Short mmCIF file of C-alpha atoms and ligand atoms in Angstrom, two decimals:
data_model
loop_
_atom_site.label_atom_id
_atom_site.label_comp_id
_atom_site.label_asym_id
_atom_site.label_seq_id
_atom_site.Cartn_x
_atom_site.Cartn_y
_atom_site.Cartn_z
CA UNK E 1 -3.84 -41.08 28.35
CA UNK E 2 -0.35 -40.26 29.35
CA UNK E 3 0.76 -40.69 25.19
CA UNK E 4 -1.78 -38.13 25.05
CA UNK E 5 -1.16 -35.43 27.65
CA UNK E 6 1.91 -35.67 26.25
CA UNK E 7 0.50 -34.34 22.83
CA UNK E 8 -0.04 -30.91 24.89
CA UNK E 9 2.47 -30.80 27.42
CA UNK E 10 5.71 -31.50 25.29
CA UNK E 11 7.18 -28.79 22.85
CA UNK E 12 8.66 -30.55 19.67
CA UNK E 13 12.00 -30.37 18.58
CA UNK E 14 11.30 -28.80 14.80
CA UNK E 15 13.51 -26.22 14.08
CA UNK E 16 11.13 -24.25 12.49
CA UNK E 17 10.98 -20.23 12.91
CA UNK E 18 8.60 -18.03 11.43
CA UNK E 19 8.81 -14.54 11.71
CA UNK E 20 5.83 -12.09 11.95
CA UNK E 21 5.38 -9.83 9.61
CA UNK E 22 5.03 -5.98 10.83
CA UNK E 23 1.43 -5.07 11.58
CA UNK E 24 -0.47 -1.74 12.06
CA UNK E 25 -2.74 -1.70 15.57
CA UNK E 26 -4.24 1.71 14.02
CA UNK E 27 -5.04 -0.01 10.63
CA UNK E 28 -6.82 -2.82 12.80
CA UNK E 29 -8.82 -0.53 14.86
CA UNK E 30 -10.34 1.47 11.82
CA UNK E 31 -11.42 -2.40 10.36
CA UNK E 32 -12.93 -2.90 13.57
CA UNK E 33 -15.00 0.07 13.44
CA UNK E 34 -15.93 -0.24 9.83
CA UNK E 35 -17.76 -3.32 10.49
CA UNK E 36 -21.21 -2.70 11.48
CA UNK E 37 -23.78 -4.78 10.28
CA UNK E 38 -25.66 -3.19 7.61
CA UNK E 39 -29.15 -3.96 6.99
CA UNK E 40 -29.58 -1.69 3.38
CA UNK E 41 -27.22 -2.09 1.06
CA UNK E 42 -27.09 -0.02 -2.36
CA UNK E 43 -26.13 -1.11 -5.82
CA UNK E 44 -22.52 -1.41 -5.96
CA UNK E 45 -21.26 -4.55 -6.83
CA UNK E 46 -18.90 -6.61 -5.43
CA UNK E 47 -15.50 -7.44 -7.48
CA UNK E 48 -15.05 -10.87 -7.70
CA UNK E 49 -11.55 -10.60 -7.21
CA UNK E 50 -12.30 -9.35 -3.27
CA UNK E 51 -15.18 -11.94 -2.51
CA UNK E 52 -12.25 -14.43 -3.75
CA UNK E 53 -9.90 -12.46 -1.81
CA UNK E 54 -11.99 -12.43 1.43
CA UNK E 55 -12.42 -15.96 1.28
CA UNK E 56 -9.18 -17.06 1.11
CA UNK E 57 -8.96 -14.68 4.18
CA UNK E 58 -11.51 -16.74 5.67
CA UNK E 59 -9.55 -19.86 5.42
CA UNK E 60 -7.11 -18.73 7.86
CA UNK E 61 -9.18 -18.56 10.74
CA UNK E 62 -7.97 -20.69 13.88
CA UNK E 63 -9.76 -23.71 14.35
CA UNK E 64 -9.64 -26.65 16.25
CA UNK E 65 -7.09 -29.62 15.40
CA UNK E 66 -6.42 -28.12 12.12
CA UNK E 67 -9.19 -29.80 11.13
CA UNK E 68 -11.31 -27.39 9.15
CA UNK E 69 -14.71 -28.54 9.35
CA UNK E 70 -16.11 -26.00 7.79
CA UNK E 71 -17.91 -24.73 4.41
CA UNK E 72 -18.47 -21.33 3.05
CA UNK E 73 -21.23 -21.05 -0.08
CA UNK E 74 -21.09 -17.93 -2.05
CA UNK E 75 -24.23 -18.60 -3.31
CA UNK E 76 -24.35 -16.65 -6.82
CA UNK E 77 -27.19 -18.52 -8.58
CA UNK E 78 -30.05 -15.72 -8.95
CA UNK E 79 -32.90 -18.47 -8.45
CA UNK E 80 -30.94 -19.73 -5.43
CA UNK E 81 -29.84 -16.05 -4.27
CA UNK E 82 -33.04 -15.59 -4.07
CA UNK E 83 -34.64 -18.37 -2.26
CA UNK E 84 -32.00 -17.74 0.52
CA UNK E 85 -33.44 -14.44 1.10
CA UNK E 86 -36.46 -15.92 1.40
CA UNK E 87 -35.62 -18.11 3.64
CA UNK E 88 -33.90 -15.48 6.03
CA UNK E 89 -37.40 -13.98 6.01
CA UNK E 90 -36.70 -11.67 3.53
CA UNK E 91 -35.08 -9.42 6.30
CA UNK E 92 -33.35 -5.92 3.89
CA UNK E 93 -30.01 -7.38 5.18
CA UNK E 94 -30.93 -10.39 3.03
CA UNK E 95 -32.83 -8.89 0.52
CA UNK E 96 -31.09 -6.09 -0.87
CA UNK E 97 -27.22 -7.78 -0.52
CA UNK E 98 -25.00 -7.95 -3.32
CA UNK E 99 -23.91 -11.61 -2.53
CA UNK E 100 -24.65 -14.19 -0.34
CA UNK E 101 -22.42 -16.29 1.63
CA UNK E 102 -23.48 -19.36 3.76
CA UNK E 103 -21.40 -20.46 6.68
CA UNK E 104 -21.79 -23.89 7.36
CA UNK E 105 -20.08 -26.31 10.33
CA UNK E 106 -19.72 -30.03 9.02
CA UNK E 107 -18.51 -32.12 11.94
CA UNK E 108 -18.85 -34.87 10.46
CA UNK E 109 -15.95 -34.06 8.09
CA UNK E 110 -13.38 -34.29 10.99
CA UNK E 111 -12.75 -37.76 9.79
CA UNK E 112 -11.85 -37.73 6.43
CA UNK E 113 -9.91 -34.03 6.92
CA UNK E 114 -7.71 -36.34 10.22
CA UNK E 115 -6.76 -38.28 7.33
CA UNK E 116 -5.87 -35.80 4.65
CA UNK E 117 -3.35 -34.46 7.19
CA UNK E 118 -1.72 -37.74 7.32
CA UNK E 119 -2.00 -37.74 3.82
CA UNK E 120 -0.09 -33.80 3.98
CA UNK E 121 2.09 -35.53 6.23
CA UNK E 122 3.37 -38.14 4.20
CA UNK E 123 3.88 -35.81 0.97
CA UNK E 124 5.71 -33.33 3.89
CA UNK E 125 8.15 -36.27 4.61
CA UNK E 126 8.85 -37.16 1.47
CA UNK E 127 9.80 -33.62 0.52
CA UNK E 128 12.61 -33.95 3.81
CA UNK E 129 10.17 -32.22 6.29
CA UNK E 130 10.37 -33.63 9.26
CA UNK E 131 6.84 -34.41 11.14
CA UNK E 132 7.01 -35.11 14.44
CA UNK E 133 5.80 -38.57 16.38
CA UNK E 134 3.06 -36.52 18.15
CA UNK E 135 1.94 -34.75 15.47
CA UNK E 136 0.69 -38.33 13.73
CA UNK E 137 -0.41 -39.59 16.65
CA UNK E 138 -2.68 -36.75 17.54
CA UNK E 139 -4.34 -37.42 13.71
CA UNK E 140 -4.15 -41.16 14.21
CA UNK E 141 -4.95 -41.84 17.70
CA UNK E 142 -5.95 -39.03 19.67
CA UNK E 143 -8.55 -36.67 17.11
CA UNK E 144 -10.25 -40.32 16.25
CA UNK E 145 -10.60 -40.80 20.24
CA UNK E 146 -12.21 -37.72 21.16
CA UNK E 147 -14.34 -36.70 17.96
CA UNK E 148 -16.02 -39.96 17.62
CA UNK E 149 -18.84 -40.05 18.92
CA UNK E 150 -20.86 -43.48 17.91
CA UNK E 151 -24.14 -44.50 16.91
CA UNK E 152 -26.49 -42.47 19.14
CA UNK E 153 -23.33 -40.74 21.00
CA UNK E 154 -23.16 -44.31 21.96
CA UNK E 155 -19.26 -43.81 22.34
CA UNK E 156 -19.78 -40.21 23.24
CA UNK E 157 -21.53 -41.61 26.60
CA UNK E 158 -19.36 -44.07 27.27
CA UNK E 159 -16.40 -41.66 27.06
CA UNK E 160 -18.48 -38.82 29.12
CA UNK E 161 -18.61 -41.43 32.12
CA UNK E 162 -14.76 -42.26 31.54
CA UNK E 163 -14.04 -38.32 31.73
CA UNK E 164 -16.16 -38.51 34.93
CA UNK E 165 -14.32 -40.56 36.97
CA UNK E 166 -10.77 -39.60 35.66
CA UNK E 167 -11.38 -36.03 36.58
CA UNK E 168 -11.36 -37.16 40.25
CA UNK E 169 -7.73 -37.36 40.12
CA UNK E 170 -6.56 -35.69 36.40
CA UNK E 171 -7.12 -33.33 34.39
CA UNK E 172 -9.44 -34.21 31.42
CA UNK E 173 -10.67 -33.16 28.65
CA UNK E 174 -14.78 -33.12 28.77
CA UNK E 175 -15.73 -32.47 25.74
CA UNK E 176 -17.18 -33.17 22.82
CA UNK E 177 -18.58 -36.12 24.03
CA UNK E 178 -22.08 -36.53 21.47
CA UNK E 179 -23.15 -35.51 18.45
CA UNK E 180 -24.76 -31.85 19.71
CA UNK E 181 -21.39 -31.36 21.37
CA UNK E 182 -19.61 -32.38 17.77
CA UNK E 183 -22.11 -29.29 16.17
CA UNK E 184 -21.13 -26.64 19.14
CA UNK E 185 -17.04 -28.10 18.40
CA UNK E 186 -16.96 -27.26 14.75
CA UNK E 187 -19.44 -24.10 15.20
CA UNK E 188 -17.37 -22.07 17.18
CA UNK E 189 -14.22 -22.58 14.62
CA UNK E 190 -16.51 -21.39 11.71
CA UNK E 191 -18.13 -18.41 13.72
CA UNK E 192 -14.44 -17.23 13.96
CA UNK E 193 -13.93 -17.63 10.22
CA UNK E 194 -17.29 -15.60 9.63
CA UNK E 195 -15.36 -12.99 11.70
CA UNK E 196 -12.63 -13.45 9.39
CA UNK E 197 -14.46 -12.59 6.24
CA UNK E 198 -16.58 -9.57 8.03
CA UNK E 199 -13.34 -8.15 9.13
CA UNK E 200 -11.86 -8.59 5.38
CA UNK E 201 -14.67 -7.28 3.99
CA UNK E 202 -14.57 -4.13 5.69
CA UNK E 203 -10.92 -3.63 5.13
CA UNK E 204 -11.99 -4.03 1.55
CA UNK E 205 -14.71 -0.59 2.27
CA UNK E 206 -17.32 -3.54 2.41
CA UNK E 207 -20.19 -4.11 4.32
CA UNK E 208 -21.58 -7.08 5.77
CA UNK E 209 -24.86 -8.40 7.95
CA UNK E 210 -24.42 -11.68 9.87
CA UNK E 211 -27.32 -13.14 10.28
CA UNK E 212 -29.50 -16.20 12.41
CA UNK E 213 -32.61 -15.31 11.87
CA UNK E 214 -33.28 -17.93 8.85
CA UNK E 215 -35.04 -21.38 8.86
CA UNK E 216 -32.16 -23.24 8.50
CA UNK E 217 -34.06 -26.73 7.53
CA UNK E 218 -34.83 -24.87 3.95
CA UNK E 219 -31.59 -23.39 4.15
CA UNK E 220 -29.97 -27.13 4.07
CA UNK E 221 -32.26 -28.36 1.50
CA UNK E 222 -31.04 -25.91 -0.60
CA UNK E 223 -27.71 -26.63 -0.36
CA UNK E 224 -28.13 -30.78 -0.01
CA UNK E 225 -26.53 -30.80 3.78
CA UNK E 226 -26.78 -33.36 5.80
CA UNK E 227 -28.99 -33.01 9.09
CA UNK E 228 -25.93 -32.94 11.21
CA UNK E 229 -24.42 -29.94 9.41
CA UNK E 230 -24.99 -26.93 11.23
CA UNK E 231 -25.71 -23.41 9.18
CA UNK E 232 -23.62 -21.45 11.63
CA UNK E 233 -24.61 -17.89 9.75
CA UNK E 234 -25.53 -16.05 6.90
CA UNK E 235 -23.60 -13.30 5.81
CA UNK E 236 -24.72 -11.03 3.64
CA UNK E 237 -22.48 -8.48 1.27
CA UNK E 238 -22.49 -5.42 -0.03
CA UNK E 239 -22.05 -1.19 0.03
CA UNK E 240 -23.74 -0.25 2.82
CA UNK E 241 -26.97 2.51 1.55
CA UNK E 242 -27.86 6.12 3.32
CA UNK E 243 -30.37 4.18 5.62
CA UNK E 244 -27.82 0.84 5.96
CA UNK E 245 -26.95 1.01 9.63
CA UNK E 246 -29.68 1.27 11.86
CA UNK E 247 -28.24 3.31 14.62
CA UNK E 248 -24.68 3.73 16.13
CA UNK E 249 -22.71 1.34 18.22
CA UNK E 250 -24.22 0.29 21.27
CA UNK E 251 -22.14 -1.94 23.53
CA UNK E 252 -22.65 -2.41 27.46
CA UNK E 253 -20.18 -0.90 29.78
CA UNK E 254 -16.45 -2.97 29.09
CA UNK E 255 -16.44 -3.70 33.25
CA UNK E 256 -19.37 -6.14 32.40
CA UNK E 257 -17.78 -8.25 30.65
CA UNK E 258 -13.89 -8.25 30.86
CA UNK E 259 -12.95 -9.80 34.28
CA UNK E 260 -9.44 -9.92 35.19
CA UNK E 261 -9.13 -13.16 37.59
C1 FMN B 301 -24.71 -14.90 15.24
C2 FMN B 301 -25.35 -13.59 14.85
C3 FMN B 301 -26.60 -13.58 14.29
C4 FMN B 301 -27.19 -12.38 13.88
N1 FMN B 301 -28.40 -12.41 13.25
C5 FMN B 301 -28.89 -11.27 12.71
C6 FMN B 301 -30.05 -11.30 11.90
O1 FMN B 301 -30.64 -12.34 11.64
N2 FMN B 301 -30.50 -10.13 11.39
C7 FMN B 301 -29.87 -8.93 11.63
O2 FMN B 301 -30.34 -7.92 11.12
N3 FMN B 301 -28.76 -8.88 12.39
C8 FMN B 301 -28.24 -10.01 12.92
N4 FMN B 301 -27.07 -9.99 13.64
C9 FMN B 301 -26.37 -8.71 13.82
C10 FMN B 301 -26.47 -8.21 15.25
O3 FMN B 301 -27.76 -7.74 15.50
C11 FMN B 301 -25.40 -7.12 15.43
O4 FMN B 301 -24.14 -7.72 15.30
C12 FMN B 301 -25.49 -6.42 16.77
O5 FMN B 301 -26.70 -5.68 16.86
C13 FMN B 301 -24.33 -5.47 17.00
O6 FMN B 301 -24.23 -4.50 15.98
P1 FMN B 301 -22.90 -4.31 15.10
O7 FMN B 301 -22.65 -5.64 14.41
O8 FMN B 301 -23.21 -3.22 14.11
O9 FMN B 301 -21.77 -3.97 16.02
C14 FMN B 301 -26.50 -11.16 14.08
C15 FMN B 301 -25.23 -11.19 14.65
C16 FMN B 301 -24.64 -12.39 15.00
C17 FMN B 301 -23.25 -12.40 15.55
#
């Protein structure tokens, strides 16, 4: 474990700088109110060329180890189009959208994407970047450690009792440690891309619904995932109509929820 705390505690020699480009707070703030989620949309379309856009955007959410286990389907069959409405219960938000999108979680991908970044890696190198040691040991050793899980969450349990002890005297990471855990792990890095592509969208002048409220057993038939896939939302597109937004903002009192420790 000590390799491995390392992985955390130690900054890297890289010489690398990046500087951040100049932002506008104001520009952010009128995004943020944009977004509501819109329930009626009317007829505009949307161009291709932002849903491609807003998707890329998408793709640059945080998430955790890099390790992207996530899927977005812009679902732009008619027949299909509308069979996911359907299956969100035919709510307006659903209904009446321009497009479609499906967020998915896939934690079981977190293998095979561990060892495309050794494979990015290894093409890095041989271009003269240098990667450093803990960078392929968190892909090699460490990510294989704590995402897998076993048969059953046999080594999930095994690892969970581990953790238990350990933490009497360390301090240790807890979880994921079975395969529920492995669906909340790669769930919360796609909910952030969702927020991603809302966001985009409404710098765009686009409107958006995220929504839960589907059976999401059909919803993975249609779209042949596996049972361990998780729909995290789906988001529906479009320009919002006179009757879109139900009502204005409401949000509880900021004291109830932003604690300062
Ligand atoms: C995970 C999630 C699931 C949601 N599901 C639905 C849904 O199924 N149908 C719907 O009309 N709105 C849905 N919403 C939208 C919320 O009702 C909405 O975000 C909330 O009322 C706040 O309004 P605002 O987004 O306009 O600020 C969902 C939002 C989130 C984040």
């Amino acid at each position: 474990m000590s390799e491995s705390s390392e992985i955390f505690s130690k900054v890297p020699e890289l010489g690398y700088r990046e500087v951040a480009p100049a932002t506008d707070p104001q520009a952010f703030a009128r995004i943020l109110e944009a977004r509501r989620s819109v329930r009626v949309y009317d007829q505009t379309p949307v161009p291709e060329r932002v849903m491609r856009e807003v998707l890329e955007w998408t793709l640059m959410a945080p998430n955790s180890s890099n390790l992207q286990c996530w899927e977005f389907y812009w679902v732009r069959n008619p027949e299909k189009k509308k069979e996911l409405a359907k299956y969100c219960f035919n709510q307006p938000a659903a209904k009446t959208a321009q497009e479609l999108i499906v967020a998915v979680a896939r934690p079981s991908h977190w293998k095979k994407h561990a060892k495309q970044m050794v494979e990015t890696f290894k093409t890095a190198e041989a271009q003269g970047q240098k990667i450093p040691k803990s960078a392929w040991a968190y892909y090699q050793k460490l990510a294989p450690f704590v995402y897998t899980q076993g048969p059953l969450s046999l080594f999930g349990y095994i690892k969970k009792v581990l953790f238990f002890f350990r933490g009497f005297t360390a301090v240790t990471p807890r979880e994921p440690t079975d395969h529920k855990g492995m669906a909340l792990w790669a769930s919360k890095s796609c909910a952030l891309a969702c927020e991603n592509f809302m966001l985009g969208m409404a710098a765009h002048g686009f409107d958006t619904c995220p929504m839960e409220g589907f059976d999401s057993r059909k919803v993975k038939k249609l779209l042949n995932l596996k049972r361990s896939d998780e729909v995290t939302m789906v988001i529906s597109v479009g320009k919002r109509g006179n009757n879109g937004v139900y009502g204005p903002r409401v949000r509880f009192p900021s004291t109830q929820f932003i604690k300062e420790v």
